[in-house]
Tab-separated table of C-alpha atoms in Angstrom:
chain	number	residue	atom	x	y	z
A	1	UNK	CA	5.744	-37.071	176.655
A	2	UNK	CA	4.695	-36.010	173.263
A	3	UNK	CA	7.089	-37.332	170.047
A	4	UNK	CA	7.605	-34.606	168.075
A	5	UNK	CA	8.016	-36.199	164.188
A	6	UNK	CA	10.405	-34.209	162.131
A	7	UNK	CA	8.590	-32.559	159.623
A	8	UNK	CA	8.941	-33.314	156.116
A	9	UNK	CA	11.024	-30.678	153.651
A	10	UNK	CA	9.958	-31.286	150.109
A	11	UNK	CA	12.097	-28.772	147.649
A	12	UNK	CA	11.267	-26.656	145.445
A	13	UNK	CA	10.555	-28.154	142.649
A	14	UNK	CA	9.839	-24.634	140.315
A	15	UNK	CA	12.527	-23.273	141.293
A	16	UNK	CA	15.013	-26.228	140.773
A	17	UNK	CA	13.942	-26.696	136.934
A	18	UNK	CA	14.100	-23.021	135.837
A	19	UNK	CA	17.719	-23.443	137.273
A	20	UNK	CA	18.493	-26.363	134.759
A	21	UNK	CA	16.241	-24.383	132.350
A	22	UNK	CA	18.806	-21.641	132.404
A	23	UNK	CA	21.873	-23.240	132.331
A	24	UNK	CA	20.905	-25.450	129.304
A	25	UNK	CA	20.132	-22.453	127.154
A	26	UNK	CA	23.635	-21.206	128.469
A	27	UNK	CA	25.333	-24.079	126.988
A	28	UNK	CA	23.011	-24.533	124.055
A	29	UNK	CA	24.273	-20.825	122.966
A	30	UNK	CA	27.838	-21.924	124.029
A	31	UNK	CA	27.929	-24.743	121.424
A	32	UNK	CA	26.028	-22.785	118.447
A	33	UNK	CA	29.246	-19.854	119.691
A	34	UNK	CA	31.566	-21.923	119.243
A	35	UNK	CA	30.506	-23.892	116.011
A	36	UNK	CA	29.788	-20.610	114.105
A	37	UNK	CA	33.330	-19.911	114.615
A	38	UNK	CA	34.437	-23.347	113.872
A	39	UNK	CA	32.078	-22.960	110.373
A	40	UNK	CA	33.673	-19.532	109.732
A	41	UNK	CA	37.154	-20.228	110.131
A	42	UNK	CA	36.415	-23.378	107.875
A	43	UNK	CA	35.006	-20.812	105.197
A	44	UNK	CA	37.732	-18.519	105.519
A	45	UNK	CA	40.059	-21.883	105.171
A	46	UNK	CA	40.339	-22.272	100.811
A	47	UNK	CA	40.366	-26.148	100.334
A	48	UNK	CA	43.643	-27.195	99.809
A	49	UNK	CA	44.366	-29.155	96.296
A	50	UNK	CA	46.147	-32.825	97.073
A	51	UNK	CA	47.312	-32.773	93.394
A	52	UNK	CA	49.765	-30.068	94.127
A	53	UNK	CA	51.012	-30.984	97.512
A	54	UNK	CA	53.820	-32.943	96.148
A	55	UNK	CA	55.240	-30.112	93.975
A	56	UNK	CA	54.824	-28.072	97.389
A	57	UNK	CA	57.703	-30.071	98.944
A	58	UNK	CA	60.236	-28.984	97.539
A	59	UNK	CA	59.708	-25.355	98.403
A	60	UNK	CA	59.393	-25.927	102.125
A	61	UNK	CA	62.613	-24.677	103.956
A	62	UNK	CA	64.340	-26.827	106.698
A	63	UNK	CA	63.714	-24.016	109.320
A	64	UNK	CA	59.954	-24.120	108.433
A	65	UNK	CA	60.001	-27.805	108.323
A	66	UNK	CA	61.218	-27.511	112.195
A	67	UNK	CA	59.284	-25.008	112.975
A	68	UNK	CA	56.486	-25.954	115.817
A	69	UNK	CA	53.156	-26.514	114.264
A	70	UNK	CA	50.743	-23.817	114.600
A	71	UNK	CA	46.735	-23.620	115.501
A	72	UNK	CA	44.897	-24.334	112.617
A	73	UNK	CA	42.985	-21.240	112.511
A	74	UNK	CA	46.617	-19.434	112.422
A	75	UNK	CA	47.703	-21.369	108.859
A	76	UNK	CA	48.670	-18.833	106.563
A	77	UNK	CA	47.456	-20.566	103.035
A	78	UNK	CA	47.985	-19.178	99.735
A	79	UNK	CA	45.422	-18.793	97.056
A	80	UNK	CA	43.984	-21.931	95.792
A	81	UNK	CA	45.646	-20.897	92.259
A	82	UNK	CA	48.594	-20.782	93.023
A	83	UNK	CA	48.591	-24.438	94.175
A	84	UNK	CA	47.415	-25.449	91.006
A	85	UNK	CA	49.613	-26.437	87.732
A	86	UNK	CA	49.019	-23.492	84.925
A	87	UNK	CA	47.976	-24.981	81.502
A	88	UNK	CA	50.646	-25.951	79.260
A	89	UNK	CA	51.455	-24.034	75.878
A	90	UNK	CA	50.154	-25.999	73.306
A	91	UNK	CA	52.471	-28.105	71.124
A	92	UNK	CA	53.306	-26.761	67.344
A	93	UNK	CA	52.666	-29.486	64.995
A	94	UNK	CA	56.061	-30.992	63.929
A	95	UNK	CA	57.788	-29.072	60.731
A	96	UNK	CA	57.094	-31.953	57.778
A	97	UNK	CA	60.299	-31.666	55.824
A	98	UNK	CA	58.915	-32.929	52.250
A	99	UNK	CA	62.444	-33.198	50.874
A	100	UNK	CA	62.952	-35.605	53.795
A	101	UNK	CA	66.379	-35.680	53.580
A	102	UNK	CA	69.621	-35.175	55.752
A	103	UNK	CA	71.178	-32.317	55.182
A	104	UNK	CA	74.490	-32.263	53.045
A	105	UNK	CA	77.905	-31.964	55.224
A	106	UNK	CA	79.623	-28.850	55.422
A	107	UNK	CA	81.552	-27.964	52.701
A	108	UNK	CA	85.587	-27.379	53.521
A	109	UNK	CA	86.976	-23.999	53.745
A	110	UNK	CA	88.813	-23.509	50.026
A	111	UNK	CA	91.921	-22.858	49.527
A	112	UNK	CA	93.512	-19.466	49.214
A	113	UNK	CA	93.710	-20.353	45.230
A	114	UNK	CA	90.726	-22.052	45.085
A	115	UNK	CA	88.870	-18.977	46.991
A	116	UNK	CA	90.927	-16.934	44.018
A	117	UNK	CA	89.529	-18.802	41.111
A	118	UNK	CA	86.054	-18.828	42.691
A	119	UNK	CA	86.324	-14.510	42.980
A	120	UNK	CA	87.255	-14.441	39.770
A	121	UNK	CA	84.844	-16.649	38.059
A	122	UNK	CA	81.899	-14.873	39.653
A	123	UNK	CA	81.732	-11.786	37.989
A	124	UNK	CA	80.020	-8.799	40.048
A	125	UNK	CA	77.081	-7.440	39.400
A	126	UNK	CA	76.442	-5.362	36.325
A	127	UNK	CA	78.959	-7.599	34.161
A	128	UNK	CA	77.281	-8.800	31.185
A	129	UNK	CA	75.824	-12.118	31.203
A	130	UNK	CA	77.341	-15.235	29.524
A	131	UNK	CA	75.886	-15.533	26.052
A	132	UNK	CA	76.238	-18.761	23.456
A	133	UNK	CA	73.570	-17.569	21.123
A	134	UNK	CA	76.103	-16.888	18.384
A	135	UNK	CA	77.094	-20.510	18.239
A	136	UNK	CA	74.521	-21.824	16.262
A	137	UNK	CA	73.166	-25.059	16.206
A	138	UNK	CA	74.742	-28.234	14.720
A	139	UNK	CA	76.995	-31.100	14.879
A	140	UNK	CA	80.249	-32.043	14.968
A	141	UNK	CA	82.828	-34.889	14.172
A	142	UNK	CA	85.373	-35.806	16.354
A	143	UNK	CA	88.215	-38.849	16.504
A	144	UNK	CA	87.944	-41.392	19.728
A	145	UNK	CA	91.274	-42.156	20.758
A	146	UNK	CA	91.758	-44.782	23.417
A	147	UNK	CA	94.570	-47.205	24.831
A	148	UNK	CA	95.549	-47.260	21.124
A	149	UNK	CA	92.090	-47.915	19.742
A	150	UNK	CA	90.419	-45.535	17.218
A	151	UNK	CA	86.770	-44.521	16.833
A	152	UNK	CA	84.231	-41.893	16.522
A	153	UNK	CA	82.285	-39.407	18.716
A	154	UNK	CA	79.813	-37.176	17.621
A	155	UNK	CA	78.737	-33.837	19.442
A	156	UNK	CA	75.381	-32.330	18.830
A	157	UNK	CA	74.113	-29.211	19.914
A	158	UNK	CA	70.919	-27.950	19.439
A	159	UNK	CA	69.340	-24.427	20.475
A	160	UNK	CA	65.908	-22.950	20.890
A	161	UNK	CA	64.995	-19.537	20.256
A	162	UNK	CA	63.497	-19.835	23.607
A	163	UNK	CA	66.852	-20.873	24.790
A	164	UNK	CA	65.845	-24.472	25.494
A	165	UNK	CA	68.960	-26.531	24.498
A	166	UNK	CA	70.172	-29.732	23.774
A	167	UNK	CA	73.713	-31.258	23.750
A	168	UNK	CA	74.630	-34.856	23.545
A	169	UNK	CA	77.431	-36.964	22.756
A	170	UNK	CA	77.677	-40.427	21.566
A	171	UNK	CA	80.472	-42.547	21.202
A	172	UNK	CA	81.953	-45.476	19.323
A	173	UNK	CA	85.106	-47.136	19.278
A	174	UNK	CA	86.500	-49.957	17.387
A	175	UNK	CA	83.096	-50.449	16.233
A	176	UNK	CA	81.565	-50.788	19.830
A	177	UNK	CA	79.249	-47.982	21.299
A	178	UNK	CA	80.183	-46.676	24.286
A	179	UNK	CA	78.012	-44.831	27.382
A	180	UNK	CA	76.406	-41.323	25.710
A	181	UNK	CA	76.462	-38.203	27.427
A	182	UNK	CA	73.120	-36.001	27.102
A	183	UNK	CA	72.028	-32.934	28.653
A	184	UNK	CA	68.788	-30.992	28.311
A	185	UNK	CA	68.049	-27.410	29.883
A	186	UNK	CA	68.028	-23.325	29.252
A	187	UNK	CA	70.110	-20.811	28.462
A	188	UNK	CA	69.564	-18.070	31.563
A	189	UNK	CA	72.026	-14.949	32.685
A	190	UNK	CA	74.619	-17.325	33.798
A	191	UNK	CA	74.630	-19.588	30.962
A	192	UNK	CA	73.820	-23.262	30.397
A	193	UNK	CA	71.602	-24.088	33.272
A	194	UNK	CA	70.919	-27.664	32.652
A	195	UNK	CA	67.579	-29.691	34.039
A	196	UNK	CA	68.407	-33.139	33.193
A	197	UNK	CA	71.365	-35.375	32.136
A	198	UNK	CA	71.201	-38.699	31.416
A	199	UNK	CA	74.007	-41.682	30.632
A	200	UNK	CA	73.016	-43.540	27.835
A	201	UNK	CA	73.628	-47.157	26.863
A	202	UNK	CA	72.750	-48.680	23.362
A	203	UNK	CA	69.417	-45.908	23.510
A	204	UNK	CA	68.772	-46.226	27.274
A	205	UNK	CA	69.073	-44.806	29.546
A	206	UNK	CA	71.183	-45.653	32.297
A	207	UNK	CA	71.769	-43.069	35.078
A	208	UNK	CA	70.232	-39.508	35.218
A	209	UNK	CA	70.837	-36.404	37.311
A	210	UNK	CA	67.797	-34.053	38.087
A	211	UNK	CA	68.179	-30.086	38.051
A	212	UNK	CA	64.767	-29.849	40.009
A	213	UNK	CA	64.615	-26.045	39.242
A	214	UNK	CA	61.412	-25.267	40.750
A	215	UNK	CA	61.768	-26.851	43.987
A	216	UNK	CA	65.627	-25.856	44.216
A	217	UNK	CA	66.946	-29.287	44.699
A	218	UNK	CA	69.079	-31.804	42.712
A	219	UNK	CA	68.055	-35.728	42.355
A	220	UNK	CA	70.071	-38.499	41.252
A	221	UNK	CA	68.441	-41.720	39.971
A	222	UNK	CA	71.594	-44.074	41.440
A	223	UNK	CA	70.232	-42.644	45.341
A	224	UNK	CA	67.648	-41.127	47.328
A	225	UNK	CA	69.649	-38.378	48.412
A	226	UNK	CA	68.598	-34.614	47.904
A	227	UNK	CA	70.557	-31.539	47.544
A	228	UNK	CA	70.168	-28.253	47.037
A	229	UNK	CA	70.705	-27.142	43.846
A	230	UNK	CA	73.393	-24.182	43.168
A	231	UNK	CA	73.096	-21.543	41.056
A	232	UNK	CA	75.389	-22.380	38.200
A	233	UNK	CA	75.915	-25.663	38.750
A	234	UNK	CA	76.886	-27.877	35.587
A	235	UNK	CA	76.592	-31.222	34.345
A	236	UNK	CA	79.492	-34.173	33.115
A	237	UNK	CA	78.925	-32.522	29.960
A	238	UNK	CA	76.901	-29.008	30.151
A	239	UNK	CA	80.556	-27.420	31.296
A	240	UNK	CA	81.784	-28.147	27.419
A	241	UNK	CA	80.131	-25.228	26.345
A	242	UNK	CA	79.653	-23.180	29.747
A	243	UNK	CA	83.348	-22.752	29.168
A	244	UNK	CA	82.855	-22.102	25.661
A	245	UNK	CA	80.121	-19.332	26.885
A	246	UNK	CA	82.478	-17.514	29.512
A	247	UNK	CA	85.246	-17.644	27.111
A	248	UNK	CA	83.407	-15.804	24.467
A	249	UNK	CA	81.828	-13.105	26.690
A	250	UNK	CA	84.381	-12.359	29.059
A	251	UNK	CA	87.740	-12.829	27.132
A	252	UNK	CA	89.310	-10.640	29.484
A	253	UNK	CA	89.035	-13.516	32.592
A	254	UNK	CA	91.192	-15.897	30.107
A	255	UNK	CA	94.184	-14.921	30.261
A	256	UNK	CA	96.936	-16.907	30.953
A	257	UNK	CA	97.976	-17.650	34.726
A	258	UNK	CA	94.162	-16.846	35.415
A	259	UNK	CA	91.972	-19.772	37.003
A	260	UNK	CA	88.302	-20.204	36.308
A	261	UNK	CA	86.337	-21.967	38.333
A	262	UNK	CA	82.732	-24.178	37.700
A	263	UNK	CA	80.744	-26.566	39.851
A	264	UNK	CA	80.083	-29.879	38.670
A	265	UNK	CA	77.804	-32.105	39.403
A	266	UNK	CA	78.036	-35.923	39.235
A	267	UNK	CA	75.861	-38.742	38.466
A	268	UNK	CA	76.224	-40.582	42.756
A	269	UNK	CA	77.776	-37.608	44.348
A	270	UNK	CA	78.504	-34.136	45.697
A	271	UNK	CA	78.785	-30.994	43.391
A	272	UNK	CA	82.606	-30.430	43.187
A	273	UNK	CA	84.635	-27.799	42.383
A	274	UNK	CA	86.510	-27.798	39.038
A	275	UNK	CA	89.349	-25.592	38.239
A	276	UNK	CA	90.545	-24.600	35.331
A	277	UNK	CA	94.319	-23.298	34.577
A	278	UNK	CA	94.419	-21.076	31.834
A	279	UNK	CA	97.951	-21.946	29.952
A	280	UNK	CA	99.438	-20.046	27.273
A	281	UNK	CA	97.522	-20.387	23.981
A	282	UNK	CA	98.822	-22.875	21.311
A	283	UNK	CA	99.294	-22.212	17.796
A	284	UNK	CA	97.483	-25.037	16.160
A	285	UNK	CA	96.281	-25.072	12.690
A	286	UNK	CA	95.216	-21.503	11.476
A	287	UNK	CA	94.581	-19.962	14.394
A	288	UNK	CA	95.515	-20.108	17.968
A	289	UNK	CA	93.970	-22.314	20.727
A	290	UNK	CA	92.998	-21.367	24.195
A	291	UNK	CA	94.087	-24.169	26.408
A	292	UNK	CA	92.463	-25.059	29.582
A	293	UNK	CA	93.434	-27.792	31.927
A	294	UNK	CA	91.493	-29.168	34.857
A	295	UNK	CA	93.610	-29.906	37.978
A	296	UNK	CA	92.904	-33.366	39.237
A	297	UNK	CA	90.619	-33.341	42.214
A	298	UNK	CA	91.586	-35.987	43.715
A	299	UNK	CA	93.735	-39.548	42.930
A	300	UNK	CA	91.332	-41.071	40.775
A	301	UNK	CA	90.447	-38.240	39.186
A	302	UNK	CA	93.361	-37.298	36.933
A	303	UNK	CA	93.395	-33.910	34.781
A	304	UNK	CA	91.221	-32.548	31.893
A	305	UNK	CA	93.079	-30.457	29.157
A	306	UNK	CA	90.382	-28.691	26.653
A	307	UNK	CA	91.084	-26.369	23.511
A	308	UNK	CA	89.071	-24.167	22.528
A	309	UNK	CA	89.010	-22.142	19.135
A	310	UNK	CA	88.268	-18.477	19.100
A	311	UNK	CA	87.686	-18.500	15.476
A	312	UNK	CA	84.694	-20.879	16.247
A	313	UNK	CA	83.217	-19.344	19.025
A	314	UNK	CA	85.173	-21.067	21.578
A	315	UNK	CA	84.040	-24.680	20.257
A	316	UNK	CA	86.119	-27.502	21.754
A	317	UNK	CA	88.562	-28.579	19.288
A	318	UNK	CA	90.527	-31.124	21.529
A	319	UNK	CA	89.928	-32.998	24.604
A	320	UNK	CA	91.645	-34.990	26.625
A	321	UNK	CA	90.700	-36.923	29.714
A	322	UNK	CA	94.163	-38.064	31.378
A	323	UNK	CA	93.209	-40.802	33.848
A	324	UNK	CA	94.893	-42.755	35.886
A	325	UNK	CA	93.632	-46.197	35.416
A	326	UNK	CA	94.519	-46.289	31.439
A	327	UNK	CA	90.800	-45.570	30.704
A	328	UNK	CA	91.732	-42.242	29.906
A	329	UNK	CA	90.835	-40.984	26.578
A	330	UNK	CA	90.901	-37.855	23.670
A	331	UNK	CA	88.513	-36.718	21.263
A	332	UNK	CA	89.804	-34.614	17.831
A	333	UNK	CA	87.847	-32.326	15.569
A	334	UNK	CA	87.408	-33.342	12.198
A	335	UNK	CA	87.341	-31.698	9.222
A	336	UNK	CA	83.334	-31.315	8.283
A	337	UNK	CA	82.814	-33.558	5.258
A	338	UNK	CA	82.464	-31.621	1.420
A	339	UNK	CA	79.334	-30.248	1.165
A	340	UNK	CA	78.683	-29.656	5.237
A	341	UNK	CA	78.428	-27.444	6.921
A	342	UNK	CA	78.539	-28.909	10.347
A	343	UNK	CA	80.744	-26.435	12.468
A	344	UNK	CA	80.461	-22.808	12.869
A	345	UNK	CA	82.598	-21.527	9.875
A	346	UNK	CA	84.082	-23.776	6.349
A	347	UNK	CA	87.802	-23.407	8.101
A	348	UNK	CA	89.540	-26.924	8.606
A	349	UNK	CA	89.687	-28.423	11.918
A	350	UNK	CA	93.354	-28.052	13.662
């Protein structure tokens, strides 16, 4: 009997690798699909700034924070500007102060007759201007009087026709000089406006206060402080004559009752206010005296009482400093010596 051998079945080998052919170009477009959408939603995707993500916190509500997380491709994001920080304004360079000072404390409310005085001894506009021109220049004699000691003064005044001025006092008593008084300045529409005044000891000076006109601020030489300077504002000794000056062109603000007010500066301190009582005038000597006394401003202060002539032009005549500490002390006109002429007319002194 004949063995019949299976036959032998090769595949088809052709056939079997254009299969694998196809389905590896099948996949091979199947990746590049799916990374071009991968690359475009990528594009699409702004890059997200780190910096910011911190200040993003804040803003995320707790329902959002709980929220399930979404696809990536689903993200909402905002623009990339808005993540970042906008620039800052630019600093302004710091406001040098070159008076580099502190400014002065508030100054109390006055009181009803202090606010009275301070009406009336601002005139309002289109009143005529304090003028001293017709007290001419000179000097004058007076008697020191002081805890029962006698001596000398002399007050000197001395005016530009330019209106610069000059005033200054100097003392003596029982032979010893005391602390002079000088102030330097211009006449202007308000009267004396001083720019300097100065204590004096034996020809030196001692202590000065600074009417800084031009920059609008007053200096002492005893401190570093700065103030602003007031229009009007008088020295220890300027307010002699300012008086003299309101008296004279506004006789009508002097009578008695009235109060007149000035601001006075000091040699350490604060501009104060000084006010002035007008009392009934005094018959003294030939003619009658206008009598002013300054209220005391505070317990060491004590009271000022100043006459003032008509006949002369308003010079002082008399004054008296009333402290409280017995250093208080009164100057008396004298007489002008034959042959002088030192005060504003021959007449004797009260």
């Amino acid at each position: 009997m004949r063995r019949i051998m299976p036959s032998r079945i090769t595949p088809a080998q052709p056939a079997k690798r254009q299969a694998l052919r196809v389905l590896g170009y099948a996949l091979g477009l199947s990746l590049l699909g799916h990374a071009g959408l991968l690359l475009l939603n990528s594009e699409a995707e702004p890059a997200r700034d780190t910096s910011g993500s911190k200040a993003q916190l804040p803003a995320l509500s707790a329902s959002a924070a709980a929220s399930k997380a979404t696809p990536l491709g689903s993200v909402q994001t905002l623009p990339a500007a808005a993540n970042k920080p906008g620039p800052e304004p630019p600093l302004k360079p710091a406001q040098r102060n070159p008076l580099a000072s502190p400014s002065p404390a508030p100054k109390p409310a006055a009181l009803p007759s202090q606010a009275k005085s301070l009406q009336e001894s601002n005139p309002p506009s289109g009143t005529p201007a304090p003028a001293l021109t017709s007290l001419p220049s000179g000097e004058w004699h007076y008697q020191l009087s002081q805890q029962g000691r006698e001596g000398q003064a002399v007050l000197r005044w001395d005016l530009q026709a330019d209106g610069a001025y000059v005033l200054s006092l100097e003392r003596e008593l029982a032979g010893r000089p005391l602390p002079g008084w000088r102030s330097q300045g211009r006449m202007d529409a308000q009267g004396l406006a001083p720019q300097r005044f100065v204590q004096t000891q034996r020809g030196r000076e001692r202590a000065a206060l600074n009417f800084r006109r031009e920059e609008g601020v007053l200096s002492f030489s005893a401190s570093e402080d700065l103030l602003p300077l007031e229009p009007g504002l008088q020295d220890r000794l300027s307010w002699w004559l300012q008086l003299a000056s309101l008296a004279q062109s506004q006789p009508e603000r002097f009578r008695p009752g009235r109060e007149i007010a000035l601001r006075v500066a000091g040699l350490r301190g604060q501009p104060q206010d000084w006010i002035f009582e007008v009392l009934p005038m005094e018959a003294k000597g030939s003619s009658p005296l206008l009598h002013l006394r300054r209220q005391a401003i505070n317990e060491y202060s004590g009271e000022i009482h100043l006459w003032l002539d008509p006949a002369r032009q308003y010079l002082p005549v008399r004054v008296l400093f009333q402290l409280p500490d017995e250093r208080g002390w009164s100057l008396q006109l004298m007489p002008a010596p034959p042959g002088e002429n030192s005060a504003p007319d021959s007449r004797e002194a009260p």
